Coordinates of C-alpha atoms and ligand atoms in Angstrom, one line a residue:
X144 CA -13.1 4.9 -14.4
X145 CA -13.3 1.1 -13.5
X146 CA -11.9 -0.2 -10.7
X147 CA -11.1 -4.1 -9.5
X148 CA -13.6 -4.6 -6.5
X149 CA -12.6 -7.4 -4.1
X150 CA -15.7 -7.6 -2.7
X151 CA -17.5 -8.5 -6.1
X152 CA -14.0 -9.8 -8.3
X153 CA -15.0 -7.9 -10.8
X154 CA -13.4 -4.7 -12.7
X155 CA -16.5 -2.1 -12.1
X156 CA -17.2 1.8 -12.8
X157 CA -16.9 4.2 -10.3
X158 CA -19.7 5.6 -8.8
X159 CA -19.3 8.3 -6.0
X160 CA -21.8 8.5 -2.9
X161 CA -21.2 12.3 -3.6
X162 CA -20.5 13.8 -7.0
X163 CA -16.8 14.8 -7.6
X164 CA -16.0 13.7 -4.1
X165 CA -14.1 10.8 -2.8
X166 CA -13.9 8.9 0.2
X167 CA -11.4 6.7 1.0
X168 CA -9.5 5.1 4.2
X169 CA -6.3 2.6 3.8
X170 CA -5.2 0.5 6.6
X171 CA -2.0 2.2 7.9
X172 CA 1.4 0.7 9.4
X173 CA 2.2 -0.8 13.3
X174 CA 4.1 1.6 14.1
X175 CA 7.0 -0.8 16.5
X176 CA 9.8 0.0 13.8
X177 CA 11.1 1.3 10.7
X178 CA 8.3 1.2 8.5
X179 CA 9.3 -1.6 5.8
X180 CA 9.8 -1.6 1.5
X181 CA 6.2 -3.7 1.9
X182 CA 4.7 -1.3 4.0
X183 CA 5.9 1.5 1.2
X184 CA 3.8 -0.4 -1.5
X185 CA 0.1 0.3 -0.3
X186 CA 1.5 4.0 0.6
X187 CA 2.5 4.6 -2.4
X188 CA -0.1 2.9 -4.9
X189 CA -3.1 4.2 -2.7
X190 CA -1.4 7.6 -2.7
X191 CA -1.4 7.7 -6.5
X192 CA -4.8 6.7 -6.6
X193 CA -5.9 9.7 -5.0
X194 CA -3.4 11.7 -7.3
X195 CA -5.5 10.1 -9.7
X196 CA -8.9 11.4 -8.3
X197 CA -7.3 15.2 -7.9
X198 CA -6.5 15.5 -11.3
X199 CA -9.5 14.4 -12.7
X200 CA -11.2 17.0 -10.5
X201 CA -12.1 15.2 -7.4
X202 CA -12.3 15.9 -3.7
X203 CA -10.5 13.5 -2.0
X204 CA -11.0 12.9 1.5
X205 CA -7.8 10.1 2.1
X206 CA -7.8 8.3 6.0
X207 CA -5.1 6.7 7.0
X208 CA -4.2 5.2 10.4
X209 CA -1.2 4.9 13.1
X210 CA -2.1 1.5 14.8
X211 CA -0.2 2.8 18.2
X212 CA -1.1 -0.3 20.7
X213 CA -0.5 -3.6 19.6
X214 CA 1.3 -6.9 21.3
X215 CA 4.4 -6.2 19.3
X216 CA 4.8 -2.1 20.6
X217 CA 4.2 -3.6 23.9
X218 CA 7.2 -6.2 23.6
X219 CA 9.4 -3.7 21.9
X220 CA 8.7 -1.0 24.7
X221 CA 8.8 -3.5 27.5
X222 CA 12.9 -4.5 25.7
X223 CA 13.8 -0.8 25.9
X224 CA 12.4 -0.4 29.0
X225 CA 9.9 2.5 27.8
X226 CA 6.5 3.3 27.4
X227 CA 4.5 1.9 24.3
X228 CA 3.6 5.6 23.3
X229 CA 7.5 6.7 23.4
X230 CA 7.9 3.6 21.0
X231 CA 5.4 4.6 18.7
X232 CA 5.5 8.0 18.8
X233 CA 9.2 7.8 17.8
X234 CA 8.4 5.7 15.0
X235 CA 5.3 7.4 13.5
X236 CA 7.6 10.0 13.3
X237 CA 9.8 8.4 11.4
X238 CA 7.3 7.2 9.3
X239 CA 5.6 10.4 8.1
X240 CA 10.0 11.4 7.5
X241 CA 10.1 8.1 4.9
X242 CA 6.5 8.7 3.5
X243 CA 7.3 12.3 3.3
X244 CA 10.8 11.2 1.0
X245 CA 8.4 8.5 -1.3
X246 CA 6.3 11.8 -2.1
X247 CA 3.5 10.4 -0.7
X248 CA 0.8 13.2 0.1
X249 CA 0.3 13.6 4.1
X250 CA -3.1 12.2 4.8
X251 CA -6.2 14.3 5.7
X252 CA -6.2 12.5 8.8
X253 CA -4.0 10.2 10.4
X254 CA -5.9 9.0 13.4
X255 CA -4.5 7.4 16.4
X256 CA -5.7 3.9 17.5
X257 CA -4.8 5.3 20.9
X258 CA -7.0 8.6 20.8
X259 CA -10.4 6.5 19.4
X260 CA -10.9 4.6 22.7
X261 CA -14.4 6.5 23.2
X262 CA -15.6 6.0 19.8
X263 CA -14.4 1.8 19.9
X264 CA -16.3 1.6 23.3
X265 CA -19.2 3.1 21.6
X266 CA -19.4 1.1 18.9
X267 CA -18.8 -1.8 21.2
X268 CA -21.9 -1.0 23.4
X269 CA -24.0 -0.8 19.9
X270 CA -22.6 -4.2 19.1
X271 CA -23.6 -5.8 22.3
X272 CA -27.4 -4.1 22.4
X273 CA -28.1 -5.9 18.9
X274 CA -26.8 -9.1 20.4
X275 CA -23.6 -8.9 17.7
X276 CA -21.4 -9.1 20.7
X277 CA -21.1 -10.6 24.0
X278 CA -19.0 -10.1 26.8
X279 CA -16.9 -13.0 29.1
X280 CA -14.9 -12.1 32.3
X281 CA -14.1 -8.6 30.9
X282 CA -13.3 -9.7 27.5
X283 CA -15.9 -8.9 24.8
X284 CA -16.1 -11.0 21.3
X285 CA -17.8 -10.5 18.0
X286 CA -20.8 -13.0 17.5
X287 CA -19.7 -13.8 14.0
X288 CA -22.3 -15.7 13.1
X289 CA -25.0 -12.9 13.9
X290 CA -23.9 -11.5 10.7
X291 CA -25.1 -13.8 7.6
X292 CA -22.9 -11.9 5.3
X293 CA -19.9 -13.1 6.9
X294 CA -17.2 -14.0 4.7
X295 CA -18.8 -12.0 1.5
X296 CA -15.5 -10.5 1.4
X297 CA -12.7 -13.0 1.4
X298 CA -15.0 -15.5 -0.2
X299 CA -14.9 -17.7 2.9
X300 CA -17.6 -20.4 3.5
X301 CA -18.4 -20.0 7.3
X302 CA -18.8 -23.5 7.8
X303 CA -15.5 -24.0 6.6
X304 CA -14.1 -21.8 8.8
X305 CA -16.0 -23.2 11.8
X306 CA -14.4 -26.8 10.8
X307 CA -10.9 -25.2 10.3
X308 CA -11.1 -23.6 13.6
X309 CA -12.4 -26.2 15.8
X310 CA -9.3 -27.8 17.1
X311 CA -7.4 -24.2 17.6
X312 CA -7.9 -22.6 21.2
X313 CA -6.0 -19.4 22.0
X314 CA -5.0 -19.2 25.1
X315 CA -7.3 -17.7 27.4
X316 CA -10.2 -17.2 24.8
X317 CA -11.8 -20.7 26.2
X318 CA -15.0 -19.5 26.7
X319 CA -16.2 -17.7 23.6
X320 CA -19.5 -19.1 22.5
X321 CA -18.0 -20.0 19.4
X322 CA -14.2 -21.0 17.8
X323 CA -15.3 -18.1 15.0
X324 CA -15.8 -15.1 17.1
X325 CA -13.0 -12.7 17.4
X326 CA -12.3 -10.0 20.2
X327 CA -13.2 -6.7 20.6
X328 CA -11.9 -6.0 23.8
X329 CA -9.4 -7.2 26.2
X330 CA -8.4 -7.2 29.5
X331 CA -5.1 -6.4 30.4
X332 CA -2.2 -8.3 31.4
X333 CA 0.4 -7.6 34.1
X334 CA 1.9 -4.1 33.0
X335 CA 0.2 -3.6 29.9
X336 CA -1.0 -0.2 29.1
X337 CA -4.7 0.5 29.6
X338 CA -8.2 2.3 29.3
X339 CA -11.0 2.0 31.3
X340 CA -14.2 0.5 29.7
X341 CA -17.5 -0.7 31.4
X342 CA -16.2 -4.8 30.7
X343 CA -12.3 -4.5 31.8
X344 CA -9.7 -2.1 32.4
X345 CA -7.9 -2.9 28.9
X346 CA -7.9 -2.4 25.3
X347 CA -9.1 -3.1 22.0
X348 CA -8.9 -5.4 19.1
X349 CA -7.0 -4.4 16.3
X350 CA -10.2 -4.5 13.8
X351 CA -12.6 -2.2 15.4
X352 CA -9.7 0.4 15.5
X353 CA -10.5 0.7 11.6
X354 CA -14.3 0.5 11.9
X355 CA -14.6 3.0 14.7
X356 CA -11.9 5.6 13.2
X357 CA -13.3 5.3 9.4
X358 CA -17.0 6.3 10.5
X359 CA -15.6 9.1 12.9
X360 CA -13.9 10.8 10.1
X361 CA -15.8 9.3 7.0
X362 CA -19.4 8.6 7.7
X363 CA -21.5 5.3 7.5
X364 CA -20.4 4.7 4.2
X365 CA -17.5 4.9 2.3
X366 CA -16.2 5.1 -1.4
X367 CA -12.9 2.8 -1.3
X368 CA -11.8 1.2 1.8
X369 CA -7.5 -0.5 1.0
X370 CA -4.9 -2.0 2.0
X371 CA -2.3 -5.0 1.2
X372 CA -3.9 -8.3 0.0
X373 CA -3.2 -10.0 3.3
X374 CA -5.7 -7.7 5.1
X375 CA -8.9 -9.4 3.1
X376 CA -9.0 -11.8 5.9
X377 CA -9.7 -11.5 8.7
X378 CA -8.6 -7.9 9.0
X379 CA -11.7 -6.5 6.7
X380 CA -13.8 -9.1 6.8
X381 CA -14.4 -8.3 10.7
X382 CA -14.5 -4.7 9.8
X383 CA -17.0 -5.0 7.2
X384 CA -19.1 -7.4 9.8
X385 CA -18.7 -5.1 13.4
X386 CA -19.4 -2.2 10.7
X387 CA -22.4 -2.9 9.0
X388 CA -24.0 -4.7 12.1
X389 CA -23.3 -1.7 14.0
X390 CA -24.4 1.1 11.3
X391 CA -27.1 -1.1 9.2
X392 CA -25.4 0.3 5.9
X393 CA -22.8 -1.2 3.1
X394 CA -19.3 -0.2 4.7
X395 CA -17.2 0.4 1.7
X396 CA -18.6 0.5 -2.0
X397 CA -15.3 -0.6 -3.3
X398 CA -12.9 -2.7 -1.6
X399 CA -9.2 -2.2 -3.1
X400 CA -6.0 -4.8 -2.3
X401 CA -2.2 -4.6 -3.6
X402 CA -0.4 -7.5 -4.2
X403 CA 2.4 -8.4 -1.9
X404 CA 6.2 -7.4 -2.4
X405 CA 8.5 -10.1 -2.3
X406 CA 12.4 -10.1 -2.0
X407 CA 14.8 -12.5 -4.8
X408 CA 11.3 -14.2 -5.0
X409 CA 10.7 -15.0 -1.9
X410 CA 8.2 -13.6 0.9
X411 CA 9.8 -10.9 2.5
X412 CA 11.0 -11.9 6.3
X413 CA 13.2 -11.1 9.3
X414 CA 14.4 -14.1 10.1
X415 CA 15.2 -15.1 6.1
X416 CA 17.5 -12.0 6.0
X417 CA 15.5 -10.5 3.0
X418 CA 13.9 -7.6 5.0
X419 CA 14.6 -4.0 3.5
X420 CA 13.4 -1.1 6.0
X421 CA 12.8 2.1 3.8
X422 CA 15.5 4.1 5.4
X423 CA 17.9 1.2 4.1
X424 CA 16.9 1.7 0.6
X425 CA 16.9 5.3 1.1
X426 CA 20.9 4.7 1.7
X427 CA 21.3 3.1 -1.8
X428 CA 18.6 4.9 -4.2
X429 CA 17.0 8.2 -3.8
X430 CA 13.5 7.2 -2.9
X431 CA 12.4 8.5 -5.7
X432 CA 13.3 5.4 -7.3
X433 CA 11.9 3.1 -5.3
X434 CA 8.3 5.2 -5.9
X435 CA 8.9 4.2 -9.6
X436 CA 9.9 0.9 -9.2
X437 CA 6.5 0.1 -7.2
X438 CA 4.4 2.1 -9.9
X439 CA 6.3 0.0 -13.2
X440 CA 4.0 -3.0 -11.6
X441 CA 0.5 -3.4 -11.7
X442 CA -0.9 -2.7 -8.1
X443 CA -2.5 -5.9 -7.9
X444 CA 0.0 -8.1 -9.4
X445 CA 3.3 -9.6 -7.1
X446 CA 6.2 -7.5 -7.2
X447 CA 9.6 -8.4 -6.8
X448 CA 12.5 -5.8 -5.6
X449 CA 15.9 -6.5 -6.5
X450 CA 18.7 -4.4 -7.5
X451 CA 18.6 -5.2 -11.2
X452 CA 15.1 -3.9 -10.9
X453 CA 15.9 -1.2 -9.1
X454 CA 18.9 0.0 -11.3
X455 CA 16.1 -0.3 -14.4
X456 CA 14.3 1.6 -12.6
X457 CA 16.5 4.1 -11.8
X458 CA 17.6 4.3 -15.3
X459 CA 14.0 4.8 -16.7
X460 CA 13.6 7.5 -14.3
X461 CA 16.7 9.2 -15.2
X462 CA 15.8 9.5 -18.9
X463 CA 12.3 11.4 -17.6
X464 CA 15.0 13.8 -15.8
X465 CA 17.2 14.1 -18.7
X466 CA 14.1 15.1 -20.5
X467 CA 13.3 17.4 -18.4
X468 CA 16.2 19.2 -17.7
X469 CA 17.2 19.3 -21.9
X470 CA 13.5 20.7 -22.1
X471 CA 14.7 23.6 -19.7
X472 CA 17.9 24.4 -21.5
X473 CA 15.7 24.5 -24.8
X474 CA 13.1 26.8 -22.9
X475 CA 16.3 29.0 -22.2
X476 CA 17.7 29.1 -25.7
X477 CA 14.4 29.1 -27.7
X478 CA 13.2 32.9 -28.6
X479 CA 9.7 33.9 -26.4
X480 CA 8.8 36.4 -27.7
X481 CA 8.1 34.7 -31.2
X482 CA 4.3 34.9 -31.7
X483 CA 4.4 33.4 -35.4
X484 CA 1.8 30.9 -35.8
X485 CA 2.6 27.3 -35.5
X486 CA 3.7 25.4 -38.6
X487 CA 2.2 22.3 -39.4
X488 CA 4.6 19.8 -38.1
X489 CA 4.5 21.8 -34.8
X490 CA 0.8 21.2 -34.7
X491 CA 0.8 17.6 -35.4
X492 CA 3.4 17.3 -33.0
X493 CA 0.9 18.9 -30.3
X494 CA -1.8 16.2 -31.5
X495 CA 0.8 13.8 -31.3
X496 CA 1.7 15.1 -27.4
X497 CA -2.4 15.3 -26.6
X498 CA -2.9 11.3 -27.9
X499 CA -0.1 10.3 -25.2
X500 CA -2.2 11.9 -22.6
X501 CA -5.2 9.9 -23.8
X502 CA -3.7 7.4 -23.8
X503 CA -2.1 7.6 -20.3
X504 CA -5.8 8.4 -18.9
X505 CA -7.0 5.4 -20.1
X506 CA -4.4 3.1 -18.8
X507 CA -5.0 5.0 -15.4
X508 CA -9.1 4.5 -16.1
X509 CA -8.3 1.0 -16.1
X510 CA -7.8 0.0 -12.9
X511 CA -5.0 2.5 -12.1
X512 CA -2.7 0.5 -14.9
X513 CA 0.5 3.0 -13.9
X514 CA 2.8 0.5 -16.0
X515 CA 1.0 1.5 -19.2
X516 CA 0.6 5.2 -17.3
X517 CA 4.7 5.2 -17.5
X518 CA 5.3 3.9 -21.1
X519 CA 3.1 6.9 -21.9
X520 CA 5.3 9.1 -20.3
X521 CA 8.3 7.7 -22.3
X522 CA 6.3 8.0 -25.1
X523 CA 6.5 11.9 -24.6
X524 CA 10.0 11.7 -23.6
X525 CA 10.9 10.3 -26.9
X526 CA 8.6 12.5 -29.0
X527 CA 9.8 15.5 -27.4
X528 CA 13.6 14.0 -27.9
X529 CA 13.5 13.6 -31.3
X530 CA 11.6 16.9 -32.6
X531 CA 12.4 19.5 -30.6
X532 CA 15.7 22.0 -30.4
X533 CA 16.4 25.5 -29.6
X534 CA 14.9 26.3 -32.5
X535 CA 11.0 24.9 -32.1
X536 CA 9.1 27.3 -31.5
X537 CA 8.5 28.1 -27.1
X538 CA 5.0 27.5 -26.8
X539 CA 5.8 24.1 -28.4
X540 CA 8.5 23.1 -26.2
X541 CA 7.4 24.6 -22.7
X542 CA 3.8 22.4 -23.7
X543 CA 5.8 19.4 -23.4
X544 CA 7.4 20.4 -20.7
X545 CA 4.3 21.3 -18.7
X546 CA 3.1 17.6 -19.9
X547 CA 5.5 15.8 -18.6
X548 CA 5.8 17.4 -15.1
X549 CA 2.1 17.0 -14.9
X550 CA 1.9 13.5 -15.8
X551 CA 5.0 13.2 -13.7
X552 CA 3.0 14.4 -10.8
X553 CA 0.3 12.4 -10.9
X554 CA 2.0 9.2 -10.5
X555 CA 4.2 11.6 -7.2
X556 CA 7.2 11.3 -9.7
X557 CA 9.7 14.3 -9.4
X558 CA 11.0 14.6 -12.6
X559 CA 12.7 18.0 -11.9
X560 CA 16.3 18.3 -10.9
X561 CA 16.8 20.8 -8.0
X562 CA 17.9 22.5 -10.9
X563 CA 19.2 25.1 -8.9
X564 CA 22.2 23.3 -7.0
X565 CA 22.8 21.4 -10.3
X566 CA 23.4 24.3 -12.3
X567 CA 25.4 26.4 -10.1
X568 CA 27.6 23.4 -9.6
X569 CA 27.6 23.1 -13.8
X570 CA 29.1 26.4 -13.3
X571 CA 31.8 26.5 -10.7
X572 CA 33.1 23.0 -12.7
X573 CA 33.3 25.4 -15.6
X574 CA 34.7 27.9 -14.4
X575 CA 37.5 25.9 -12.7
X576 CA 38.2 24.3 -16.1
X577 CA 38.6 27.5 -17.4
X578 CA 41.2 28.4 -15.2
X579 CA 43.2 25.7 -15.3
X580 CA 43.2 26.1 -19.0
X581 CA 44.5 29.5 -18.2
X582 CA 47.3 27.9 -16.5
X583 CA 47.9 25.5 -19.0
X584 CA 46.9 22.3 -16.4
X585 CA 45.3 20.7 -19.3
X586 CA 45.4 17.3 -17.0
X587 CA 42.9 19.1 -14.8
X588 CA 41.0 20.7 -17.5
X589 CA 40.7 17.3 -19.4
X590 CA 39.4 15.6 -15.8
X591 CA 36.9 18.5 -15.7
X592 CA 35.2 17.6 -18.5
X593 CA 35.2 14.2 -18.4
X594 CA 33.5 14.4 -15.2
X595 CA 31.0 16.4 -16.5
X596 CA 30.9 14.0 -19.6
X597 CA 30.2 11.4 -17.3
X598 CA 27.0 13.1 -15.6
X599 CA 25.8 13.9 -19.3
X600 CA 27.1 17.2 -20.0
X601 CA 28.9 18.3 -22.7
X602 CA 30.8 21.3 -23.2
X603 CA 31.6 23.4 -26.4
X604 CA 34.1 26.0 -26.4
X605 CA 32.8 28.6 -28.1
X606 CA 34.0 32.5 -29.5
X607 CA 31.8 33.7 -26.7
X608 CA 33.1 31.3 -23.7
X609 CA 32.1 28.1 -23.0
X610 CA 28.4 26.6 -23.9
X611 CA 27.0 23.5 -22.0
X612 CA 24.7 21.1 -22.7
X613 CA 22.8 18.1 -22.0
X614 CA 23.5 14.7 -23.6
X615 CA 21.0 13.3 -24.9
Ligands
LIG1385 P1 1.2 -3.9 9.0 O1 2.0 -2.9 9.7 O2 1.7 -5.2 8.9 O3 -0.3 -3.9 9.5 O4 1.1 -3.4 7.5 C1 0.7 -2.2 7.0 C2 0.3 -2.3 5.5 O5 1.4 -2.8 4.8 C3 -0.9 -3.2 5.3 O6 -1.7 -2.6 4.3 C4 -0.2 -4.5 4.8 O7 -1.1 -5.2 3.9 C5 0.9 -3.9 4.0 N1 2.1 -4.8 3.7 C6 2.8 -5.4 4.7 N2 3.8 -6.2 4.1 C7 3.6 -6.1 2.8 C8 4.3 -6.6 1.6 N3 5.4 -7.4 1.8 N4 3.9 -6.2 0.4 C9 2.9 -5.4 0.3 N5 2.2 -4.9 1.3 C10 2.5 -5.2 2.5
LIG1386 ZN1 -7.5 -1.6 9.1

């Protein structure tokens, strides 16, 4: 399996630390609002990776974190007059209710920036007795240039930085030792929330949040450390420096980025008006859709949302459904208990239905390529629309079936109806047809059927009663 590495720009095999196991942490929301359709895009590529893993046999152990304290939960809990962990409580809530829609796979952990205080003071200490950090009236920085591998990440020459930085002072970091070192923890201001620490009562930066939780419920080192493309810097190139100066070990082995999602091809943003919170999209699609319009991209490549998109997308994914749901009726129809062996033509159709798998692996071995992943899918789709009817043998049809839902499930697609509802409402429109019919309404039989025309179903009145079926 290759995978892109940021860290060395190159496509490179997978090597576990541990055989058959994975382990892997991605940089989770600010949780100070609805989470947004950008947001959704690491969640749901980094989700199918591990999907990936699991089917090929793998143990996945998949971090992900809330970050619960932050100047902008502060601001939005100080404007409702409420306490920052009301504010992201509530949302964290309402984040795991959207991620839960985009069939994206609860994490093994979801750790709390909030609950890790002990462990980020602890790390801090370590930092300070190797002289990698340094504390000023009860703030404490990073000595970035302690660490000669700073900037191996983002590609970043740290003289270049220093030049770039030189002229910027933030307000009330004056005295660091150096324009390039970044905080690790700060006091508080006037009504901020708070922890007690042995430099300040206050709280920490955001980057040793990721360090400190990853090695708590990870180890050392780490298989495949992600998250959106505007994380490389600084975000993981401080983790990467406060990590490995603090544990003397690689951090991550493979260091994984999505490309950002951009609105009518432009960067997504409040104040342009182009900002789409998941729950809004969720008013217009199922969300289902939205998980397949993020996978028909490459993970690394730009992706741009709009509705044409999203109506392709929603048609592709209905003709998976359709499938589906015709492979069901045939299932129904087709005789089980017929143990003749397979013809020919059923065989090379089963060699035909095992090459489309291949070949979906290997798009998925390259650098999680779900586009090509998808077309596979289709592939199947059409195979199995074009040779198979009630009369193909079971085993042939429920094989495809099977195929597709698994494929399906790797990539989180639900490709089954909740048959259940649909059927039974199938039914009662029947029915009703047939009564009116009865009583000669043939204006409300005729609107019966059209309706059901319209969401693909077509009826046959037969000597027996009435037979439905799915359009193909
Ligand atoms: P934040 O809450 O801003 O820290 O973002 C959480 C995650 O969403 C990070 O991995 C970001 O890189 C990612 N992200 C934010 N905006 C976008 C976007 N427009 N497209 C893709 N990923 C994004
Ligand atoms: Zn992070």
């Amino acid at each position: 399996m290759k995978i892109y590495n940021t860290l060395t720009q190159k496509k490179e095999e997978f090597i576990p630390i541990e055989e058959k196991k994975v382990r892997m942490y991605v940089c989770g929301p600010t949780v100070y609002n609805f989470i947004h359709i950008g947001n959704a895009r690491p969640m749901i590529v980094f989700d199918t990776v591990r999907r990936y893993f699991e089917y090929k046999g793998y143990q996945v152990t998949y971090v992900s974190n809330f970050t619960d304290i932050d100047d902008k939960i502060i601001k939005r809990a100080m404007e409702e007059h409420m306490d920052t962990s009301e504010i992201s409580e509530r949302y964290i809530k309402e984040a795991k209710q959207d991620m839960q829609s985009l069939n994206v796979k609860p994490a093994t952990v979801h750790p709390k920036a909030t609950e890790e205080i002990d462990g980020m003071i602890a790390m801090i200490n370590t930092l300070i007795e190797k002289g990698h950090a340094y504390e000023k009236n009860g703030t404490v920085y990073f000595r970035t240039r302690s660490f000669p591998d700073y900037g191996k990440l983002s590609k970043k020459n740290i003289d270049d930085l220093e030049a770039g930085h030189r002229n910027i002072q933030i307000a009330g970091e004056e005295e660091k030792e150096d324009p390039l070192d970044f905080v690790l923890w700060k006091p508080k201001k006037e009504g901020e929330p708070f922890w007690e620490s042995p430099w300040s009562k206050g709280r920490p930066g955001w980057h040793i949040e990721c360090s400190v939780m990853s090695k708590k419920y990870l180890g050392d080192q780490i298989d495949i450390h992600a998250g959106g493309e505007d994380l490389i810097f600084p975000h993981h190139e401080n983790e990467i420096a406060q990590s490995e100066a603090a544990n003397n070990v690689t951090f991550s082995r493979y260091w994984m980025h999505n490309g950002f999602l951009n609105i009518d091809n432009k960067k997504m943003s409040k104040s342009e008006g182009n900002f789409f919170t998941v729950r809004e999209i969720g008013e217009k699609y199922p969300l289902q859709v939205l998980r397949f319009f993020m996978l028909s991209a490459h993970y690394r490549s730009p992706l741009n949302f709009s509705d044409e998109l999203m109506e392709a997308s929603k048609n592709g994914l209905d003709r998976i459904k359709k499938a589906v749901f015709n492979l069901e009726y045939l299932m129904k129809s087709s005789d089980i208990e017929n143990d003749e062996p397979l013809s020919l033509a059923a065989k090379n159709l089963l060699q035909e239905l095992s090459g489309h798998q291949t070949r979906f692996n290997e798009a998925m071995e390259n650098d999680f390529n779900t586009a090509d992943a998808i077309s596979s899918i289709f592939d199947i789709v059409k195979l199995a629309n074009t040779n198979l009817t009630a009369n193909s043998p079971y085993i042939l049809i429920k094989t495809m079936y099977d195929k597709i839902l698994l494929l399906c499930d790797v990539l989180g697609i639900e490709a089954k109806e909740e048959q259940k509802l649909l059927d039974e409402e199938i039914e009662k429109l029947i029915e009703e047809r047939q009564v009116a019919r009865k009583q000669k309404d043939f204006a409300r039989a005729d609107e019966i059927r059209t309706r059901l025309a319209s969401a693909g179903i077509i009826l046959e009145d037969t000597r027996e009663g009435v037979r439905w079926m799915w359009n193909k």
